[in-house]
Amino acid sequence: MERMAEITFDVGTEQKEKTALLDLSWEEVTQIVAGLGEPTYRARQIWEWVYKHFAASFDEMANLPRVLREKLDERWVISPLASATRILSQDGDTQKVLFRLADGQTVETVLMLYDKRRTLCISSQAGCAMGCTFCATAQGGLARNLTAGEIVAQVLYFARYLANSEAGPQMNVERPTSVTNVVLMGMGEPMHNYRNVWSALRRLTDADAFGLGARHITLSTVGLIPMIDRMADEGVQIALAVSLHAPNDALRSSLVPINSRYPVADLLAAVQRYIDKTHRRVTFEYALMQGINDSPALAAELADKLSPLLCHVNVIPLNPIPDSPFQPTSDVDTARFVEILRSRGVAATVRLRRGIEINAGCGQLRRAVQRRGAE
Ligand code: SAH
């Protein structure tokens, strides 16, 4: 399928010297407002403009005095995102935006429109240190952690986009007006940037800030056991997904190198502890690669290990990436794999492959842009 032309545009200003408001906590915003000699209710107004009305500039904050707006504008910006390149799939139901950050790093965010859901796949790091052999993001290594503001900004950018009927190219499905689901399945390992990710998640779920229901958010991890235990104690209903991709250590370590540190049995024990504490069903992700991890024997081995757990397996046909020996499993073999899981008592579904033609797989657009830059 042909993809639509890429469009690059500014979403913020060049802002290296200015702090982004999205990187500030509520307490810090109140301090700034007090420092400017303004009453506290002004902080509340600013916070609401940002988190409820998705304001992109202080100028839009109509109920603030002009002088105050100008003072804020001199020293702060709202979003840490500088510019964006948007790619839309042919059917218009998937779009991917590559954001450039103030220091030139780039991260990807993908918006997927379904009948009732508008799901946003966000990034938690620029690059990734986990080195999974089939993943495009891994190829460049880790550049740096995203700040909480950079994580939140991806969501607010799309919230604004969806709320604004004038914005962007029209999509085919009925125009949705809000972000209903967020998955941390973009670039990076969210558990490797735990503090900033959770500070962002608190703001996304806080009723006084963005106010998205925690149950509508999924955090996907490669399986950093100490952080899974930590998440179990957060007392938040955010869903956990674990990228398994293989049922035993020999195979998993060859695909997911961090498995040597956190092997399968220990990982499944951590997931069991998580379920015991939260009573929540966990999702396992399993990207099927032809001739690598897709045999009936491996399906049976996987089912035997997972059947005691309150879980669900998301089988994902591999998104092929350049310079990779891995190919996706055929539809027939995918169906067979899923059937074996189900017949052995493990709930499993094949996740729809979205946005293949726009490089919507993990880290692929960034990689493609980097390559073009290098030519
Ligand atoms: N680091 C986190 C989240 C980011 S990746 C994690 O590992 O879960 C989100 C999901 O996409 C993970 O399950 C990851 O293994 C998977 N993935 C990465 N590259 C892929 C590819 N080329 N095809 C299909 N899935 C891929």
PDB file of N, CA and C in Angstrom, residues 2 67 104 139 144 146 159 179 194 236 242 246 266 285 295 305 310 321 332 336:
ATOM      1  N   GLU A   2       0.475   2.238  -0.798  1.00  0.00           N
ATOM      2  CA  GLU A   2       1.197   3.514  -0.808  1.00  0.00           C
ATOM      3  C   GLU A   2       0.873   4.286   0.464  1.00  0.00           C
ATOM      4  N   VAL A  67      -1.065  40.862  30.521  1.00  0.00           N
ATOM      5  CA  VAL A  67       0.267  41.084  31.088  1.00  0.00           C
ATOM      6  C   VAL A  67       0.832  39.779  31.669  1.00  0.00           C
ATOM      7  N   GLY A 104      16.788  17.918  19.962  1.00  0.00           N
ATOM      8  CA  GLY A 104      16.980  17.263  18.666  1.00  0.00           C
ATOM      9  C   GLY A 104      16.656  15.774  18.660  1.00  0.00           C
ATOM     10  N   GLN A 139      17.848  -1.069  17.678  1.00  0.00           N
ATOM     11  CA  GLN A 139      19.014  -0.940  16.794  1.00  0.00           C
ATOM     12  C   GLN A 139      19.844   0.305  17.088  1.00  0.00           C
ATOM     13  N   ARG A 144      18.225   8.689  25.577  1.00  0.00           N
ATOM     14  CA  ARG A 144      17.965   9.179  26.937  1.00  0.00           C
ATOM     15  C   ARG A 144      16.523   8.881  27.350  1.00  0.00           C
ATOM     16  N   LEU A 146      12.833   9.947  28.489  1.00  0.00           N
ATOM     17  CA  LEU A 146      11.968  11.103  28.290  1.00  0.00           C
ATOM     18  C   LEU A 146      11.610  11.667  29.663  1.00  0.00           C
ATOM     19  N   ALA A 159      -4.755  14.858  22.086  1.00  0.00           N
ATOM     20  CA  ALA A 159      -6.039  15.278  22.648  1.00  0.00           C
ATOM     21  C   ALA A 159      -6.478  16.565  21.955  1.00  0.00           C
ATOM     22  N   VAL A 179      -8.928  11.161  23.333  1.00  0.00           N
ATOM     23  CA  VAL A 179      -8.068   9.978  23.452  1.00  0.00           C
ATOM     24  C   VAL A 179      -8.734   9.074  24.479  1.00  0.00           C
ATOM     25  N   TYR A 194      11.280   4.483  35.198  1.00  0.00           N
ATOM     26  CA  TYR A 194      10.121   4.298  36.070  1.00  0.00           C
ATOM     27  C   TYR A 194       9.587   5.604  36.656  1.00  0.00           C
ATOM     28  N   VAL A 236      -2.721   1.375  41.557  1.00  0.00           N
ATOM     29  CA  VAL A 236      -3.418   2.026  40.441  1.00  0.00           C
ATOM     30  C   VAL A 236      -3.858   0.929  39.481  1.00  0.00           C
ATOM     31  N   VAL A 242       3.221  -7.921  29.372  1.00  0.00           N
ATOM     32  CA  VAL A 242       4.607  -8.397  29.451  1.00  0.00           C
ATOM     33  C   VAL A 242       4.996  -9.004  28.095  1.00  0.00           C
ATOM     34  N   ALA A 246       8.682 -15.920  23.921  1.00  0.00           N
ATOM     35  CA  ALA A 246       9.235 -17.282  23.924  1.00  0.00           C
ATOM     36  C   ALA A 246       8.943 -17.912  25.276  1.00  0.00           C
ATOM     37  N   ASP A 266      11.351 -16.893  36.746  1.00  0.00           N
ATOM     38  CA  ASP A 266      11.300 -15.786  37.704  1.00  0.00           C
ATOM     39  C   ASP A 266      10.296 -14.732  37.257  1.00  0.00           C
ATOM     40  N   GLU A 285       2.551 -10.493  25.507  1.00  0.00           N
ATOM     41  CA  GLU A 285       2.701 -10.245  24.081  1.00  0.00           C
ATOM     42  C   GLU A 285       3.653 -11.290  23.500  1.00  0.00           C
ATOM     43  N   SER A 295       6.436 -22.703  16.455  1.00  0.00           N
ATOM     44  CA  SER A 295       6.105 -24.118  16.251  1.00  0.00           C
ATOM     45  C   SER A 295       4.984 -24.572  17.189  1.00  0.00           C
ATOM     46  N   LYS A 305       2.927 -23.332  30.550  1.00  0.00           N
ATOM     47  CA  LYS A 305       3.471 -22.404  31.548  1.00  0.00           C
ATOM     48  C   LYS A 305       2.479 -21.304  31.921  1.00  0.00           C
ATOM     49  N   LEU A 310      -3.776 -15.953  35.580  1.00  0.00           N
ATOM     50  CA  LEU A 310      -4.906 -15.156  35.100  1.00  0.00           C
ATOM     51  C   LEU A 310      -4.361 -14.238  34.006  1.00  0.00           C
ATOM     52  N   ILE A 321      11.364  -5.682   9.968  1.00  0.00           N
ATOM     53  CA  ILE A 321      12.182  -4.472   9.963  1.00  0.00           C
ATOM     54  C   ILE A 321      13.411  -4.675   9.080  1.00  0.00           C
ATOM     55  N   VAL A 332      -1.822 -18.902   8.345  1.00  0.00           N
ATOM     56  CA  VAL A 332      -2.240 -20.266   8.699  1.00  0.00           C
ATOM     57  C   VAL A 332      -1.520 -20.722   9.975  1.00  0.00           C
ATOM     58  N   ARG A 336      -2.952 -21.553  13.775  1.00  0.00           N
ATOM     59  CA  ARG A 336      -2.662 -22.834  14.424  1.00  0.00           C
ATOM     60  C   ARG A 336      -2.074 -22.596  15.821  1.00  0.00           C
TER      61      ARG A 336
END
